[in-house]
PDB file of C-alpha atoms in Angstrom:
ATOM      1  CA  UNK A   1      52.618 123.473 101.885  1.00 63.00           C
ATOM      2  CA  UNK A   2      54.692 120.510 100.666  1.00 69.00           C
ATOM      3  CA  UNK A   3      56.896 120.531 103.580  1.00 77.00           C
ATOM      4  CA  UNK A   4      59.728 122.584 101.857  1.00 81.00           C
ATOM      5  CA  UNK A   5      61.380 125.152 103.955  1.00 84.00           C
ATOM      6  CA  UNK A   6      63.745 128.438 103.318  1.00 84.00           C
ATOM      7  CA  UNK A   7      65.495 129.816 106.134  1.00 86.00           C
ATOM      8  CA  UNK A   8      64.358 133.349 106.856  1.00 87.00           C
ATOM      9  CA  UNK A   9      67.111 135.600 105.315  1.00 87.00           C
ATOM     10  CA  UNK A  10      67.634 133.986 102.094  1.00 87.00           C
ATOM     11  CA  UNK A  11      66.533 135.527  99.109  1.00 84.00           C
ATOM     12  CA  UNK A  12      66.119 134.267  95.716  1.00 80.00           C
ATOM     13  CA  UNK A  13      66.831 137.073  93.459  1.00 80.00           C
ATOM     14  CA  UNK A  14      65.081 135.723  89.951  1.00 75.00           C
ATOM     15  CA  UNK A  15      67.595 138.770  87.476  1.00 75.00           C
ATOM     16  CA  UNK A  16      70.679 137.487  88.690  1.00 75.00           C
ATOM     17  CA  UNK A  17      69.471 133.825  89.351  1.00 73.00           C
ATOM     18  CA  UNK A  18      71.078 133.382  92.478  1.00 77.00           C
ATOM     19  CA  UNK A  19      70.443 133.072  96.293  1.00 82.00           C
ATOM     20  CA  UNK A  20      71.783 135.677  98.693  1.00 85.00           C
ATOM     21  CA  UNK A  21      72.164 135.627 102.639  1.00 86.00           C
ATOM     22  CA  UNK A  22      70.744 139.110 104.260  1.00 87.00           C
ATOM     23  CA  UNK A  23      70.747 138.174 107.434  1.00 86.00           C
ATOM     24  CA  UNK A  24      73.184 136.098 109.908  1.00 88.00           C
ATOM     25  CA  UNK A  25      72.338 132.478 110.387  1.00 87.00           C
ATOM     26  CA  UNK A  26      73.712 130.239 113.308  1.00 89.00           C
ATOM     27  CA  UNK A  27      76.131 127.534 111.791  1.00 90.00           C
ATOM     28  CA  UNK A  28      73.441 124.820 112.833  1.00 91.00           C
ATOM     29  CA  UNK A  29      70.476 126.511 112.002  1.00 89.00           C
ATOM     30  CA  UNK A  30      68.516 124.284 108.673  1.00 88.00           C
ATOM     31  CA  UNK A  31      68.762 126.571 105.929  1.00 87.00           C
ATOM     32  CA  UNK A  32      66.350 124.916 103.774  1.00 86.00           C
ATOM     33  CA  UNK A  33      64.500 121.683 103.160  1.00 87.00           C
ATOM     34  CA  UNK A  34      63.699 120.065  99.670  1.00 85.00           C
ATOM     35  CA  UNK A  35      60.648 117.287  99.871  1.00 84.00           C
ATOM     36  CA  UNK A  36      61.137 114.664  98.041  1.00 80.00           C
ATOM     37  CA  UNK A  37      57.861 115.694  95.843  1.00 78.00           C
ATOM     38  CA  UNK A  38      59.617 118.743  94.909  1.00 80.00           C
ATOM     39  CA  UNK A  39      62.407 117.069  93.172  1.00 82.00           C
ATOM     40  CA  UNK A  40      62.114 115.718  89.271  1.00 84.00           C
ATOM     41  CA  UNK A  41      64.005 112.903  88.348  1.00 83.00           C
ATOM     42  CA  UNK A  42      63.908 109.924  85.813  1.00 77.00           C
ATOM     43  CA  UNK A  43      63.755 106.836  85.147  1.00 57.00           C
ATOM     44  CA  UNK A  44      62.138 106.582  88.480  1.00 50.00           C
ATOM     45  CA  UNK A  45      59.382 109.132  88.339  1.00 47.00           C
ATOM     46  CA  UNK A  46      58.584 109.121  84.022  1.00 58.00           C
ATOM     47  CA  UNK A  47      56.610 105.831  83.754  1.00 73.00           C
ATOM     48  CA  UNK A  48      54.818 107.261  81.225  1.00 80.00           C
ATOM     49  CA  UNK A  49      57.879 107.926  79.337  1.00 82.00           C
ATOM     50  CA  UNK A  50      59.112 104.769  79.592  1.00 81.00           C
ATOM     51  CA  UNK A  51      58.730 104.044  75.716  1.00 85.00           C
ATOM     52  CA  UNK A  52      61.909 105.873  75.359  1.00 86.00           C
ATOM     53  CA  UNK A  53      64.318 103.150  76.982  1.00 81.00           C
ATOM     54  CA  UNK A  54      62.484 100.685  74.233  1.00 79.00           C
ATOM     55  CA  UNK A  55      64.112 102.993  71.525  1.00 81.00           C
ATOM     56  CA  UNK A  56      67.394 102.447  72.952  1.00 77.00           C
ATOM     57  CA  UNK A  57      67.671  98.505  71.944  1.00 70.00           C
ATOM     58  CA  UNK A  58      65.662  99.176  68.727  1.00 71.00           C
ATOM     59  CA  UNK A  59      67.557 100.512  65.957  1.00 64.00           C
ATOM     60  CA  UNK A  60      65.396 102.514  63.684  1.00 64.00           C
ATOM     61  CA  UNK A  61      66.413 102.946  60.376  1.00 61.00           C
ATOM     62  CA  UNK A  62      70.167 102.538  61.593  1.00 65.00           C
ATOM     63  CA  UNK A  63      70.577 105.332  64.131  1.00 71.00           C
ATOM     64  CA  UNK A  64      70.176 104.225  67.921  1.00 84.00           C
ATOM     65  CA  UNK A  65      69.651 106.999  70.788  1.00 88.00           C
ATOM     66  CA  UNK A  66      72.897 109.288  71.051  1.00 90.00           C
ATOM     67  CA  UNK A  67      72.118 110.718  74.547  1.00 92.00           C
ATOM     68  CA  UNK A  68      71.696 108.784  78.151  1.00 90.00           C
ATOM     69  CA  UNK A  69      68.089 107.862  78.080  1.00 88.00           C
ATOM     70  CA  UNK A  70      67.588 109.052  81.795  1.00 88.00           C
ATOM     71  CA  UNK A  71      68.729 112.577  80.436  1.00 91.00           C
ATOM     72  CA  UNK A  72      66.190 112.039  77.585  1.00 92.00           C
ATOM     73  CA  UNK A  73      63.331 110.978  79.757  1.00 90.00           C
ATOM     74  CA  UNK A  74      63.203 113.731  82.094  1.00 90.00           C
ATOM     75  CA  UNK A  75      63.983 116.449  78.700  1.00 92.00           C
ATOM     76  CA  UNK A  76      60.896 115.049  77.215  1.00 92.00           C
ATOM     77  CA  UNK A  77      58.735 114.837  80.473  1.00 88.00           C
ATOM     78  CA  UNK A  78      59.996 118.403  81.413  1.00 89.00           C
ATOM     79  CA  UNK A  79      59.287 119.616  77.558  1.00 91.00           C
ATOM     80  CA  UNK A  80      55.927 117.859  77.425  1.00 89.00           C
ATOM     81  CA  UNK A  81      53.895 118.908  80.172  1.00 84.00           C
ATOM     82  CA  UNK A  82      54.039 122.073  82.553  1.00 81.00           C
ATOM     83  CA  UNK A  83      55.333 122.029  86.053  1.00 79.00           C
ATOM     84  CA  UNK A  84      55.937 124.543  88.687  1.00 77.00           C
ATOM     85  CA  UNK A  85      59.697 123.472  88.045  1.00 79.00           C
ATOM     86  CA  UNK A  86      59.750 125.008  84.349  1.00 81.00           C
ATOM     87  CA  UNK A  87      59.198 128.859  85.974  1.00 78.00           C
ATOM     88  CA  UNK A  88      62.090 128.682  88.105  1.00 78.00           C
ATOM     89  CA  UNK A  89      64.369 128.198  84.739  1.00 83.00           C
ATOM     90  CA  UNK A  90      66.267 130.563  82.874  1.00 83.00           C
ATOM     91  CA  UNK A  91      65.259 131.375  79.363  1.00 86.00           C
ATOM     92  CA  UNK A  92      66.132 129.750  76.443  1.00 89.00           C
ATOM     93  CA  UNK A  93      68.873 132.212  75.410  1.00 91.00           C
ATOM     94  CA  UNK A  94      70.595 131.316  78.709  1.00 88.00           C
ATOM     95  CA  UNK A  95      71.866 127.789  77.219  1.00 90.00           C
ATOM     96  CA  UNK A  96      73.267 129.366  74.325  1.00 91.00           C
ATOM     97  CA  UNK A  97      76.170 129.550  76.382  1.00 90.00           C
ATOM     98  CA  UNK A  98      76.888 125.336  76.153  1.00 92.00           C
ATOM     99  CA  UNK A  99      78.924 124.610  72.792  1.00 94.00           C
ATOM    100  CA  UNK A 100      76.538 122.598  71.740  1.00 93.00           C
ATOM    101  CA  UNK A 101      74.305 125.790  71.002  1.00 94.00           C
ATOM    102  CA  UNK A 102      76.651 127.737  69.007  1.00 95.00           C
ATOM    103  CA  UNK A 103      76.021 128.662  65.524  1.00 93.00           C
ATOM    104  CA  UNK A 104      78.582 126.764  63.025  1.00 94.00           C
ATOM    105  CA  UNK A 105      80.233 130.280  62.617  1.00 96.00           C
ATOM    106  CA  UNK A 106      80.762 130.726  66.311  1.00 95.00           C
ATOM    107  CA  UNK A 107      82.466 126.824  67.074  1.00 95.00           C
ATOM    108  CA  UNK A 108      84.661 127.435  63.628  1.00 94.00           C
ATOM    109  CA  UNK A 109      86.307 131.074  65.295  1.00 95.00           C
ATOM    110  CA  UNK A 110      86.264 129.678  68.623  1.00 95.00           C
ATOM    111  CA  UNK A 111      86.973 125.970  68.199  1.00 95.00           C
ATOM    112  CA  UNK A 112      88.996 125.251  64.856  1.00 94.00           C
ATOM    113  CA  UNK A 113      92.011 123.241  64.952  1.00 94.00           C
ATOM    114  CA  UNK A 114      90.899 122.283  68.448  1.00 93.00           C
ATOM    115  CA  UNK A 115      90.284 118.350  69.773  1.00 91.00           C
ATOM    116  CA  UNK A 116      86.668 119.649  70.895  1.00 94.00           C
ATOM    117  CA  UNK A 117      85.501 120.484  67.558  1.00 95.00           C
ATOM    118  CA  UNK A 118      84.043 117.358  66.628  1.00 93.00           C
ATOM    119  CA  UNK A 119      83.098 116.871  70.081  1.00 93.00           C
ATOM    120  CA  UNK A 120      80.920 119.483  69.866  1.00 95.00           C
ATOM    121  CA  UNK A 121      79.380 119.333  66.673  1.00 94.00           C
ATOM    122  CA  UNK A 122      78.934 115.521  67.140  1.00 94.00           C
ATOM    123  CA  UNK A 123      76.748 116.517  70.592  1.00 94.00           C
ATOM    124  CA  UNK A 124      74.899 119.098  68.690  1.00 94.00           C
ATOM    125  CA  UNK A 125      74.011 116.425  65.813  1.00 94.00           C
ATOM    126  CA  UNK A 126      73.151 114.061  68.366  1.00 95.00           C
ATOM    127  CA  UNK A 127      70.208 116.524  70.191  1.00 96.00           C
ATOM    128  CA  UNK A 128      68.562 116.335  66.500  1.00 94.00           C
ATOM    129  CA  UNK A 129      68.763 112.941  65.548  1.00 92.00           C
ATOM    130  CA  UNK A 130      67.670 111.880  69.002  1.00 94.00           C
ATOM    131  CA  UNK A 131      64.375 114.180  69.100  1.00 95.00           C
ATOM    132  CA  UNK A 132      63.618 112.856  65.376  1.00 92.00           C
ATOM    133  CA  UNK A 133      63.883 109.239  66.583  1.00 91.00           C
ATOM    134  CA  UNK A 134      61.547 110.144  69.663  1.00 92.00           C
ATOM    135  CA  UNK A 135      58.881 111.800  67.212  1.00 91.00           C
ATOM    136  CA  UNK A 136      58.759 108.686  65.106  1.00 88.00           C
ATOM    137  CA  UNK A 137      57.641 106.631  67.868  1.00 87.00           C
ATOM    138  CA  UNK A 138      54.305 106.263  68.226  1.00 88.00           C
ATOM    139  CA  UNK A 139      53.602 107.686  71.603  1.00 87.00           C
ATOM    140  CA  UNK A 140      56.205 110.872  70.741  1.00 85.00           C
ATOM    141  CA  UNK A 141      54.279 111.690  67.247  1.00 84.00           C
ATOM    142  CA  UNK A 142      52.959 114.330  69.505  1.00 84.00           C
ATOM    143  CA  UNK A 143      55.258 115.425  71.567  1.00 86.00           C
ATOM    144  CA  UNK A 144      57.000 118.871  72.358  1.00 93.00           C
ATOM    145  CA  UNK A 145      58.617 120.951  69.716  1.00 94.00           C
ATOM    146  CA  UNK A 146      61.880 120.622  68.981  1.00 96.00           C
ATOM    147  CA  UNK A 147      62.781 124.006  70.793  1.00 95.00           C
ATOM    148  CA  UNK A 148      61.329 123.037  73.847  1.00 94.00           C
ATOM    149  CA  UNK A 149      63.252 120.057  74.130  1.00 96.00           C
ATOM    150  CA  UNK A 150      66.468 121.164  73.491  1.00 96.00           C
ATOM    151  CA  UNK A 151      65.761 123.681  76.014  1.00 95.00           C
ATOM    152  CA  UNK A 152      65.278 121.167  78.605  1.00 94.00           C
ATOM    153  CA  UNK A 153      68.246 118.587  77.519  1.00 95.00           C
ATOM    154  CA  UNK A 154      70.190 121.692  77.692  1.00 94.00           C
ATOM    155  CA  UNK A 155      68.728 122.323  81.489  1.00 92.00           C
ATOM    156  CA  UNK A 156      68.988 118.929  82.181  1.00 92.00           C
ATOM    157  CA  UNK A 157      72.667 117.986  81.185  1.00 90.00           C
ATOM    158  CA  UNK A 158      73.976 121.078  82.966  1.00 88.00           C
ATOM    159  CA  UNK A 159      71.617 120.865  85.909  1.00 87.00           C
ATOM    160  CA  UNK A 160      70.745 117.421  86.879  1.00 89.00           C
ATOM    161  CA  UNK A 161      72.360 115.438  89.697  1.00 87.00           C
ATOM    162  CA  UNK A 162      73.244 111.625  89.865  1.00 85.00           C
ATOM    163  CA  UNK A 163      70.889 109.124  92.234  1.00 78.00           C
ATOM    164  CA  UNK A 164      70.789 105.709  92.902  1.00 74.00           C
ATOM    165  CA  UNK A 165      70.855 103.275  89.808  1.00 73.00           C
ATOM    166  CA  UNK A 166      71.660 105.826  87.286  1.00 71.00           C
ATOM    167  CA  UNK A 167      68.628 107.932  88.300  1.00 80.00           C
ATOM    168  CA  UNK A 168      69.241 111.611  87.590  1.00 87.00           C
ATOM    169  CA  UNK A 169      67.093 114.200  89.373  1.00 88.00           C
ATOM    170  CA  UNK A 170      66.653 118.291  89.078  1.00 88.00           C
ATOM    171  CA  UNK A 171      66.489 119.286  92.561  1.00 86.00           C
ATOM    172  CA  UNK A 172      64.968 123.012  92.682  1.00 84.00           C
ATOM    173  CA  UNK A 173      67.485 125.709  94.694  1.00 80.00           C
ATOM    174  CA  UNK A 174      70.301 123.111  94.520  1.00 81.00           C
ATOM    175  CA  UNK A 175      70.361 123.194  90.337  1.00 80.00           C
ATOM    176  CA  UNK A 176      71.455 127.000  91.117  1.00 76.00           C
ATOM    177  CA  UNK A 177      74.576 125.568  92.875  1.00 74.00           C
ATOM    178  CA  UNK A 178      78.263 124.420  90.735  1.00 67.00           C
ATOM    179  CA  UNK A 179      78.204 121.017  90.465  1.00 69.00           C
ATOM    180  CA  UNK A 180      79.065 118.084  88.148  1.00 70.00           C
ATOM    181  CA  UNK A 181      77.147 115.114  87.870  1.00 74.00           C
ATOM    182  CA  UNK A 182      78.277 112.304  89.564  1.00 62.00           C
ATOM    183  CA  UNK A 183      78.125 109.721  92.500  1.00 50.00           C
ATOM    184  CA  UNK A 184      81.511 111.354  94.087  1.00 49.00           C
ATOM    185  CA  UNK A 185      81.145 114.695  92.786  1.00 42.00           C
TER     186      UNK A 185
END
């Protein structure tokens, strides 16, 4: 193994996407270990992707990346190339739920006359003109279609905790668990 560990007990049930508890576990019994190696995160670990923080000081043709370019690093790397990671995700259809997925019709019932509106839509506008500034690069001519990565920004900005000097890492069996990204969160 990798040196990752799962208490005895607890049960990953894949329909529901949660983890359940079917046994009783001493209060200092270790429940379960994540290796490092186990855990995706970016700028650190995409090297190869680093072309992408070059677009952000390089205004092409006017527009300049919309999106954190740690969040876009590891939603490329993730939508580029397969990992062991990718089949513990939910389906695509599960991040329809984020605004920014809606169909116009949907945000106009839901959202009209409300601040978020243009919140929202700006967000969704921003996905697409951040993937077509990738794909002009060079080394992103040939990169993932677009609905693969807007999949994984969608996994990534609802799923991704906050490291050390603005790293940002998907940390598997922990990206199950409420949070919000932050140092103090």
């Amino acid at each position: 193994g990798n040196g990752g560990y799962i208490q005895r007990g607890i049960t990953f049930l894949p329909e529901s996407r949660s983890i359940v508890c079917e046994a009783e576990i001493d209060e200092k019994t270790l429940i379960f270990r994540i290796p490092r190696s186990s855990i995706l995160s970016a700028p650190s670990g995409s090297e190869k992707y680093a072309w992408i923080r070059e677009l952000q000081d390089q205004p092409n043709n006017g527009c300049k990346l919309q999106n954190p370019i740690a969040d876009l690093m590891l939603a490329y790397s993730l939508a580029s190339e397969e990992t062991t990671y990718l089949k513990t995700l939910p389906p695509s259809s599960s991040w329809n739920s984020l605004p920014r997925r809606w169909t116009e019709e949907t945000l106009q019932n839901c959202l009209d006359g409300s601040p978020f509106l243009k919140r929202i839509k700006k967000q969704k506008d921003s996905v697409l003109v951040d993937y077509h500034l990738l794909c002009k690069h060079p080394k992103g001519k040939s990169g993932p279609a677009f609905e693969a990565f807007d999949d994984m920004l969608a996994a990534v900005t609802s799923r991704a905790f906050a490291g050390a000097k603005d790293e940002i890492m998907m940390i598997p069996i922990l990206d199950l668990c409420n949070h919000s990204r932050g140092k103090n969160e």
